[in-house]
Amino acid sequence: MDIEPNADLEKFRQEVAQFLDTAPTAEIREAGRKTTSVFGPFEQVMAWHRILHSRGWAAPDWPVEHGGPGWSVEQRYVFAEEYQKRGLPPLLPNGLRMIGPLLMEAGTPEQQARYLPGILAGEDYWTQGYSEPGAGSDLASLSLSAVPDGDDYILNGSKIWTTYAHKANRMFLLVRTARGQRKQQGITFLLLDRMDYPGLEVRPITGIDGAPEQCEVFFSDVRVPRSGRVGEENEGWSVAKQLLKHERGGSAQSPMLRRRLDVIRTAAAAAPSGFGGTLAQDPVFQRDLGELEAEVASYEHFEKLAISGHETARDAAYPSLNKVISSELTQRISALMNRLAGLDALADQREALHVGSDTAPLGDDLALIAMPYYLNSRAASIYAGTNEVQRDLIARTLRP
């Protein structure tokens, strides 16, 4: 992908920069500054989603026929760069980057007409019901049952690690509709058009970073329409893999990684090393930062090849490769941030992290987010399929 400056692209960059400099409210900017997860503060992120939608920019990757802006791959990458430069909160991915693209590919025309406009406009939030207490990395072992009964399914069982389920008004999930065969068979992909069905209970889980981001969801004789099925009954594993392709590939990640490195570089230039001079002058720190910068640059090249339509992206192993590389770089960058923040990062700063809090953090912004970012990033190599499973998929796909 060639994103060398040209008149049209630079004009577009200026248009994006002007909007991103003026459109976000102070509360949205604060949310971006305090985001330590893939999922930023819910209310502020959804408010920002709706602002972007009013400009037609909420879904840069969506095709025009479904409400996307019709940008070239170069424009989409420029938008991601400018977005990350300003540290704005990421939009929640479940709708825009997961169920939305899946419905474009595998949903019925009725499902597309019913659900895509609400996803695009930021009116709906979809939570993802995949993992269960006994089915995490081995997702195909899921057991939440869906028994056909006329035009409905009756659901019994539970899901866990269901992000923002307590905020959601819709859910996509995997259910067990048949047993006695290969465990990947007998699974069905289902849409729930509401979260207040009788017998459905959501219990938030407070994480180690103090945020109630994840939830448990319990189903007790929950009756839902069979019209919410995507794909054929008992063929949901194929649908789930199709969705995971979007979840693992996603949009450009390298601009975000570069922004984190810029934060580290700026802070290191002012931080004393303890041995005279600044940390930026310390040869060990220079080596470690340099290694990460080189690897992020390599990943950026790989990502540009993929999103520009190179055969790299058509390889079945690409989503797994992308997921492993980006998640492990995220973890290493978060570890370096904590080295830089030092003891200030160990303080309990959960109250100061809340958007709108008048509690002053201990230390600078880096010290405020370093530890929560580190703790949250531990899950990056687990969610969307553990990296061990991804490496197995890569080996199976690429072996001679």
Coordinates of C-alpha atoms in Angstrom, one line a residue:
M1 CA 0.0 0.0 0.0
D2 CA 1.4 3.4 -1.1
I3 CA 0.5 6.1 1.4
E4 CA 3.2 8.5 0.2
P5 CA 1.9 12.1 0.3
N6 CA -0.1 13.3 -2.6
A7 CA -2.4 16.3 -3.0
D8 CA -5.7 14.4 -2.6
L9 CA -4.6 12.3 0.3
E10 CA -3.1 15.2 2.1
K11 CA -6.3 17.2 1.6
F12 CA -8.2 14.2 3.1
R13 CA -5.8 14.0 6.0
Q14 CA -6.3 17.7 6.8
E15 CA -10.1 17.2 6.7
V16 CA -9.8 14.3 9.1
A17 CA -7.5 16.2 11.4
Q18 CA -9.7 19.2 11.5
F19 CA -12.8 17.1 12.5
L20 CA -11.0 15.0 15.1
D21 CA -9.5 18.2 16.6
T22 CA -12.9 19.8 17.1
A23 CA -15.7 17.2 17.3
P24 CA -14.9 15.3 20.4
T25 CA -16.1 16.7 23.7
A26 CA -13.8 17.1 26.7
E27 CA -15.4 14.1 28.3
I28 CA -14.7 12.0 25.2
R29 CA -11.1 13.1 25.1
E30 CA -10.8 12.2 28.8
A31 CA -12.2 8.8 28.0
G32 CA -9.6 8.3 25.4
R33 CA -6.8 9.3 27.8
K34 CA -8.1 6.8 30.4
T35 CA -8.9 3.9 28.1
T36 CA -6.8 0.9 29.1
S37 CA -8.7 -1.8 27.2
V38 CA -10.0 -2.7 23.8
F39 CA -13.3 -1.5 25.3
G40 CA -13.3 2.1 26.5
P41 CA -15.7 3.7 29.0
F42 CA -19.1 2.7 27.6
E43 CA -21.2 5.8 27.7
Q44 CA -18.5 8.1 26.4
V45 CA -17.5 5.7 23.6
M46 CA -21.1 5.3 22.4
A47 CA -21.6 9.1 22.5
W48 CA -18.5 9.4 20.3
H49 CA -19.8 6.7 18.0
R50 CA -22.9 8.7 17.4
I51 CA -20.9 11.9 16.7
L52 CA -18.8 10.0 14.1
H53 CA -21.9 8.5 12.6
S54 CA -23.4 12.0 12.1
R55 CA -20.3 12.7 10.0
G56 CA -20.6 9.4 8.2
W57 CA -17.3 8.1 9.6
A58 CA -18.3 5.5 12.3
A59 CA -17.6 2.5 10.0
P60 CA -14.6 3.3 7.8
D61 CA -14.4 -0.3 6.6
W62 CA -18.1 -0.8 5.7
P63 CA -19.1 -0.7 2.1
V64 CA -21.2 2.2 0.8
E65 CA -24.3 0.1 0.3
H66 CA -24.4 -0.5 4.0
G67 CA -23.6 3.0 5.1
G68 CA -19.8 3.1 4.9
P69 CA -18.0 6.2 3.6
G70 CA -16.5 4.4 0.5
W71 CA -12.9 5.3 1.4
S72 CA -9.9 3.7 -0.3
V73 CA -7.5 1.6 1.8
E74 CA -5.1 4.5 1.9
Q75 CA -7.8 6.8 3.3
R76 CA -8.8 4.3 5.9
Y77 CA -5.2 4.0 7.1
V78 CA -4.7 7.7 7.2
F79 CA -7.9 8.0 9.3
A80 CA -6.6 5.4 11.7
E81 CA -3.2 7.3 12.0
E82 CA -4.9 10.6 12.7
Y83 CA -7.3 9.0 15.1
Q84 CA -4.5 7.4 17.1
K85 CA -2.4 10.5 17.2
R86 CA -5.1 12.2 19.3
G87 CA -5.6 9.3 21.7
L88 CA -9.3 9.1 21.1
P89 CA -11.2 6.2 22.5
P90 CA -11.7 3.2 20.2
L91 CA -15.2 2.4 19.2
L92 CA -16.6 -0.8 20.6
P93 CA -15.8 -3.6 18.1
N94 CA -18.6 -6.1 18.6
G95 CA -21.1 -4.4 16.3
L96 CA -18.9 -2.5 13.8
R97 CA -16.2 -5.0 13.3
M98 CA -17.8 -8.4 14.2
I99 CA -21.5 -9.0 13.9
G100 CA -22.0 -6.2 11.4
P101 CA -19.6 -7.5 8.8
L102 CA -20.8 -11.1 9.5
L103 CA -24.4 -10.1 8.7
M104 CA -23.3 -8.5 5.5
E105 CA -21.8 -11.8 4.4
A106 CA -24.1 -14.4 6.0
G107 CA -27.2 -12.7 7.2
T108 CA -30.6 -12.7 5.5
P109 CA -31.8 -9.5 3.8
E110 CA -34.3 -9.2 6.6
Q111 CA -31.6 -9.5 9.3
Q112 CA -29.4 -6.9 7.5
A113 CA -32.3 -4.5 7.2
R114 CA -33.3 -5.0 10.8
Y115 CA -29.9 -4.8 12.5
L116 CA -27.3 -3.1 10.4
P117 CA -28.7 0.5 10.7
G118 CA -28.8 0.3 14.5
I119 CA -25.2 -0.9 14.6
L120 CA -24.0 1.8 12.3
A121 CA -25.9 4.6 14.2
G122 CA -24.6 3.6 17.6
E123 CA -28.2 2.9 18.8
D124 CA -27.5 -0.8 19.6
Y125 CA -24.7 -2.5 21.5
W126 CA -24.2 -6.2 20.8
T127 CA -22.5 -8.4 23.4
Q128 CA -20.8 -11.6 22.3
G129 CA -21.9 -14.9 24.0
Y130 CA -19.2 -17.4 23.2
S131 CA -17.2 -18.5 26.2
E132 CA -18.7 -20.7 28.9
P133 CA -17.3 -21.9 32.3
G134 CA -16.4 -25.2 30.7
A135 CA -15.7 -23.9 27.1
G136 CA -13.0 -21.3 26.7
S137 CA -10.1 -22.2 24.5
D138 CA -12.0 -25.3 23.6
L139 CA -15.0 -23.3 22.5
A140 CA -16.5 -26.3 20.6
S141 CA -17.2 -27.9 24.0
L142 CA -20.0 -25.3 24.7
S143 CA -23.1 -26.7 26.2
L144 CA -25.7 -23.9 26.4
S145 CA -28.7 -25.8 25.0
A146 CA -31.3 -24.5 22.5
V147 CA -34.2 -26.8 22.2
P148 CA -36.6 -26.2 19.2
D149 CA -40.2 -25.5 20.3
G150 CA -42.4 -24.4 17.4
D151 CA -41.1 -21.0 16.1
D152 CA -38.8 -20.6 19.2
Y153 CA -35.8 -22.1 20.9
I154 CA -35.7 -22.6 24.6
L155 CA -32.3 -21.8 26.1
N156 CA -30.7 -23.2 29.2
G157 CA -27.2 -22.7 30.4
S158 CA -24.7 -19.9 30.9
K159 CA -22.0 -17.7 29.3
I160 CA -19.0 -16.0 30.8
W161 CA -16.6 -13.2 30.0
T162 CA -19.4 -11.5 28.1
T163 CA -18.2 -8.0 27.6
Y164 CA -20.5 -5.2 28.6
A165 CA -23.5 -7.6 28.7
H166 CA -25.0 -5.4 31.4
K167 CA -24.9 -2.5 29.0
A168 CA -26.1 -4.4 25.9
N169 CA -29.5 -4.4 24.3
R170 CA -28.7 -7.2 21.9
M171 CA -26.5 -10.4 21.8
F172 CA -25.1 -12.8 19.4
L173 CA -24.2 -16.2 20.7
L174 CA -23.4 -19.9 20.1
V175 CA -25.8 -22.5 21.3
R176 CA -25.9 -26.3 21.3
T177 CA -28.8 -27.6 19.2
A178 CA -27.7 -31.2 18.7
R179 CA -25.5 -33.8 20.6
G180 CA -24.0 -37.2 19.9
Q181 CA -21.8 -36.1 17.0
R182 CA -18.5 -34.3 16.6
K183 CA -18.5 -31.4 19.0
Q184 CA -18.0 -28.8 16.3
Q185 CA -21.3 -30.1 14.8
G186 CA -24.6 -29.4 16.5
I187 CA -23.7 -25.8 17.2
T188 CA -26.0 -23.0 16.0
F189 CA -25.3 -19.2 15.7
L190 CA -28.1 -17.2 17.1
L191 CA -29.1 -13.5 17.4
L192 CA -31.0 -12.2 20.4
D193 CA -32.9 -8.9 19.6
R194 CA -33.3 -8.0 23.3
M195 CA -31.6 -8.6 26.7
D196 CA -34.7 -8.6 28.9
Y197 CA -36.2 -11.9 28.0
P198 CA -37.8 -13.7 31.0
G199 CA -35.3 -16.0 32.5
L200 CA -32.2 -14.2 31.3
E201 CA -30.0 -12.8 34.0
V202 CA -26.8 -10.7 33.7
R203 CA -24.2 -10.5 36.6
P204 CA -21.3 -8.1 36.1
I205 CA -17.8 -9.3 37.1
T206 CA -15.4 -6.7 38.5
G207 CA -11.9 -7.2 37.1
I208 CA -8.5 -6.9 38.7
D209 CA -8.3 -3.4 37.3
G210 CA -11.6 -2.5 39.1
A211 CA -13.7 -2.2 36.0
P212 CA -17.0 -4.2 35.7
E213 CA -16.3 -4.9 32.0
Q214 CA -17.0 -8.6 31.9
C215 CA -20.2 -10.4 32.9
E216 CA -21.8 -13.8 33.5
V217 CA -25.1 -14.4 31.6
F218 CA -27.5 -17.1 32.8
F219 CA -30.4 -18.6 30.8
S220 CA -33.2 -20.4 32.5
D221 CA -35.9 -21.6 30.0
V222 CA -35.4 -18.4 27.9
R223 CA -37.7 -18.5 24.9
V224 CA -36.3 -16.7 21.8
P225 CA -37.3 -16.7 18.1
R226 CA -35.8 -19.2 15.8
S227 CA -35.8 -16.4 13.2
G228 CA -32.6 -15.1 14.9
R229 CA -30.6 -18.0 13.6
V230 CA -27.7 -17.0 11.2
G231 CA -26.9 -19.8 8.8
E232 CA -28.3 -23.3 9.0
E233 CA -29.2 -25.1 12.3
N234 CA -26.2 -27.1 13.6
E235 CA -23.9 -25.3 11.2
G236 CA -23.0 -22.4 13.5
W237 CA -19.4 -23.4 13.9
S238 CA -18.7 -22.3 10.4
V239 CA -20.5 -19.1 11.0
A240 CA -18.5 -18.5 14.2
K241 CA -15.2 -19.0 12.3
Q242 CA -16.4 -16.5 9.8
L243 CA -17.0 -14.0 12.5
L244 CA -13.7 -14.7 14.2
K245 CA -11.9 -13.8 10.9
H246 CA -13.2 -10.3 11.5
E247 CA -12.5 -10.3 15.2
R248 CA -8.9 -11.4 14.8
G249 CA -8.1 -9.4 11.7
G250 CA -10.1 -6.3 12.7
S251 CA -8.9 -2.8 11.6
A252 CA -5.4 -1.4 11.6
Q253 CA -3.7 -2.0 14.9
S254 CA -0.2 -0.6 14.2
P255 CA -1.2 3.1 14.6
M256 CA -2.3 2.3 18.1
L257 CA 0.9 0.5 18.9
R258 CA 2.9 3.4 17.5
R259 CA 1.0 5.8 19.7
R260 CA 1.8 3.8 22.8
L261 CA 5.5 3.8 21.7
D262 CA 5.4 7.6 21.2
V263 CA 4.0 8.0 24.8
I264 CA 6.9 5.9 26.1
R265 CA 9.5 7.8 24.1
T266 CA 8.2 11.2 25.3
A267 CA 8.0 10.1 28.9
A268 CA 11.5 8.5 28.8
A269 CA 13.0 11.8 27.6
A270 CA 12.0 13.4 30.9
A271 CA 12.4 10.5 33.3
P272 CA 15.7 10.3 35.3
S273 CA 17.5 7.0 34.8
G274 CA 18.9 6.7 38.3
F275 CA 22.4 6.6 36.9
G276 CA 22.7 10.1 35.6
G277 CA 20.9 11.5 32.6
T278 CA 17.4 10.4 31.4
L279 CA 16.0 7.0 30.8
A280 CA 16.0 7.7 27.1
Q281 CA 19.8 7.9 27.3
D282 CA 20.1 4.5 29.1
P283 CA 21.5 2.0 26.7
V284 CA 19.5 -0.9 28.1
F285 CA 16.2 1.0 27.8
Q286 CA 17.3 2.2 24.3
R287 CA 17.8 -1.4 23.2
D288 CA 14.5 -2.6 24.5
L289 CA 12.5 0.3 23.0
G290 CA 14.4 0.0 19.8
E291 CA 13.5 -3.7 19.5
L292 CA 9.9 -2.9 20.0
E293 CA 10.0 -0.1 17.5
A294 CA 11.5 -2.4 14.9
E295 CA 8.9 -5.1 15.5
V296 CA 6.1 -2.6 15.3
A297 CA 7.5 -1.3 12.0
S298 CA 7.7 -4.8 10.7
Y299 CA 4.1 -5.5 11.8
E300 CA 2.9 -2.3 10.2
H301 CA 4.4 -3.4 6.9
F302 CA 2.6 -6.8 7.3
E303 CA -0.6 -5.1 8.1
K304 CA -0.4 -2.7 5.2
L305 CA 0.1 -5.6 2.8
A306 CA -2.9 -7.3 4.2
I307 CA -5.4 -4.4 4.2
S308 CA -4.4 -3.3 0.7
G309 CA -5.5 -6.6 -0.7
H310 CA -2.2 -8.4 -1.0
E311 CA -2.3 -12.1 -1.2
T312 CA -1.1 -12.1 2.5
A313 CA -4.7 -11.2 3.5
R314 CA -6.2 -14.0 1.4
D315 CA -4.1 -16.6 3.2
A316 CA -6.3 -18.5 5.7
A317 CA -3.6 -18.1 8.4
Y318 CA -3.7 -14.2 8.2
P319 CA -6.3 -13.6 11.0
S320 CA -4.4 -15.9 13.4
L321 CA -1.0 -14.4 12.5
N322 CA -2.4 -10.9 13.0
K323 CA -3.9 -11.8 16.3
V324 CA -0.8 -13.4 17.7
I325 CA 1.6 -10.6 16.6
S326 CA -0.6 -7.7 17.7
S327 CA -1.6 -9.2 21.1
E328 CA 2.0 -10.0 22.1
L329 CA 3.3 -6.7 21.0
T330 CA 0.6 -5.1 23.1
Q331 CA 1.7 -7.1 26.1
R332 CA 5.3 -6.2 25.7
I333 CA 4.6 -2.5 25.2
S334 CA 2.5 -2.5 28.4
A335 CA 5.3 -4.1 30.3
L336 CA 7.7 -1.4 29.1
M337 CA 5.2 1.3 30.1
N338 CA 5.3 -0.1 33.7
R339 CA 9.1 -0.1 33.8
L340 CA 9.0 3.6 32.9
A341 CA 6.2 4.5 35.3
G342 CA 7.9 2.8 38.2
L343 CA 6.4 2.7 41.7
D344 CA 3.7 5.2 40.8
A345 CA 2.1 2.6 38.6
L346 CA 1.6 0.3 41.7
A347 CA -0.7 2.8 43.5
D348 CA -4.4 2.1 43.5
Q349 CA -5.7 4.7 41.1
R350 CA -9.0 3.2 40.2
E351 CA -11.0 6.2 41.3
A352 CA -8.9 8.6 39.3
L353 CA -9.4 6.4 36.2
H354 CA -13.2 7.0 36.1
V355 CA -14.2 9.6 33.5
G356 CA -15.3 12.7 35.3
S357 CA -13.5 11.9 38.5
D358 CA -12.1 14.8 40.5
T359 CA -9.5 12.4 42.2
A360 CA -6.0 13.4 41.2
P361 CA -3.8 10.6 39.9
L362 CA -0.5 9.8 41.6
G363 CA 2.0 10.8 39.0
D364 CA 1.5 11.6 35.4
D365 CA -0.9 10.2 32.8
L366 CA 1.5 7.3 32.0
A367 CA 1.5 6.3 35.7
L368 CA -2.3 6.5 35.8
I369 CA -2.9 4.0 33.0
A370 CA 0.3 1.9 33.0
M371 CA -0.8 -0.8 35.4
P372 CA -4.5 -1.1 34.3
Y373 CA -3.3 -1.4 30.7
Y374 CA -0.8 -4.0 31.7
L375 CA -3.4 -6.1 33.7
N376 CA -6.0 -5.8 30.9
S377 CA -3.5 -6.7 28.2
R378 CA -2.8 -10.1 29.9
A379 CA -6.1 -11.2 28.4
A380 CA -5.0 -10.2 24.9
S381 CA -3.3 -13.6 24.2
I382 CA -6.4 -15.4 25.5
Y383 CA -9.5 -13.7 24.0
A384 CA -10.6 -14.3 20.4
G385 CA -8.9 -17.7 20.7
T386 CA -5.8 -18.3 22.7
N387 CA -2.4 -17.7 21.0
E388 CA -1.5 -21.3 21.6
V389 CA -4.6 -22.3 19.5
Q390 CA -3.7 -19.7 16.9
R391 CA -0.2 -21.1 16.5
D392 CA -1.7 -24.5 16.0
L393 CA -4.0 -23.1 13.3
I394 CA -1.1 -21.3 11.7
A395 CA 1.0 -24.5 11.6
R396 CA -1.9 -26.5 10.2
T397 CA -2.5 -23.9 7.5
L398 CA 1.1 -23.2 6.4
R399 CA 2.7 -26.6 6.7
P400 CA 3.9 -28.0 3.4

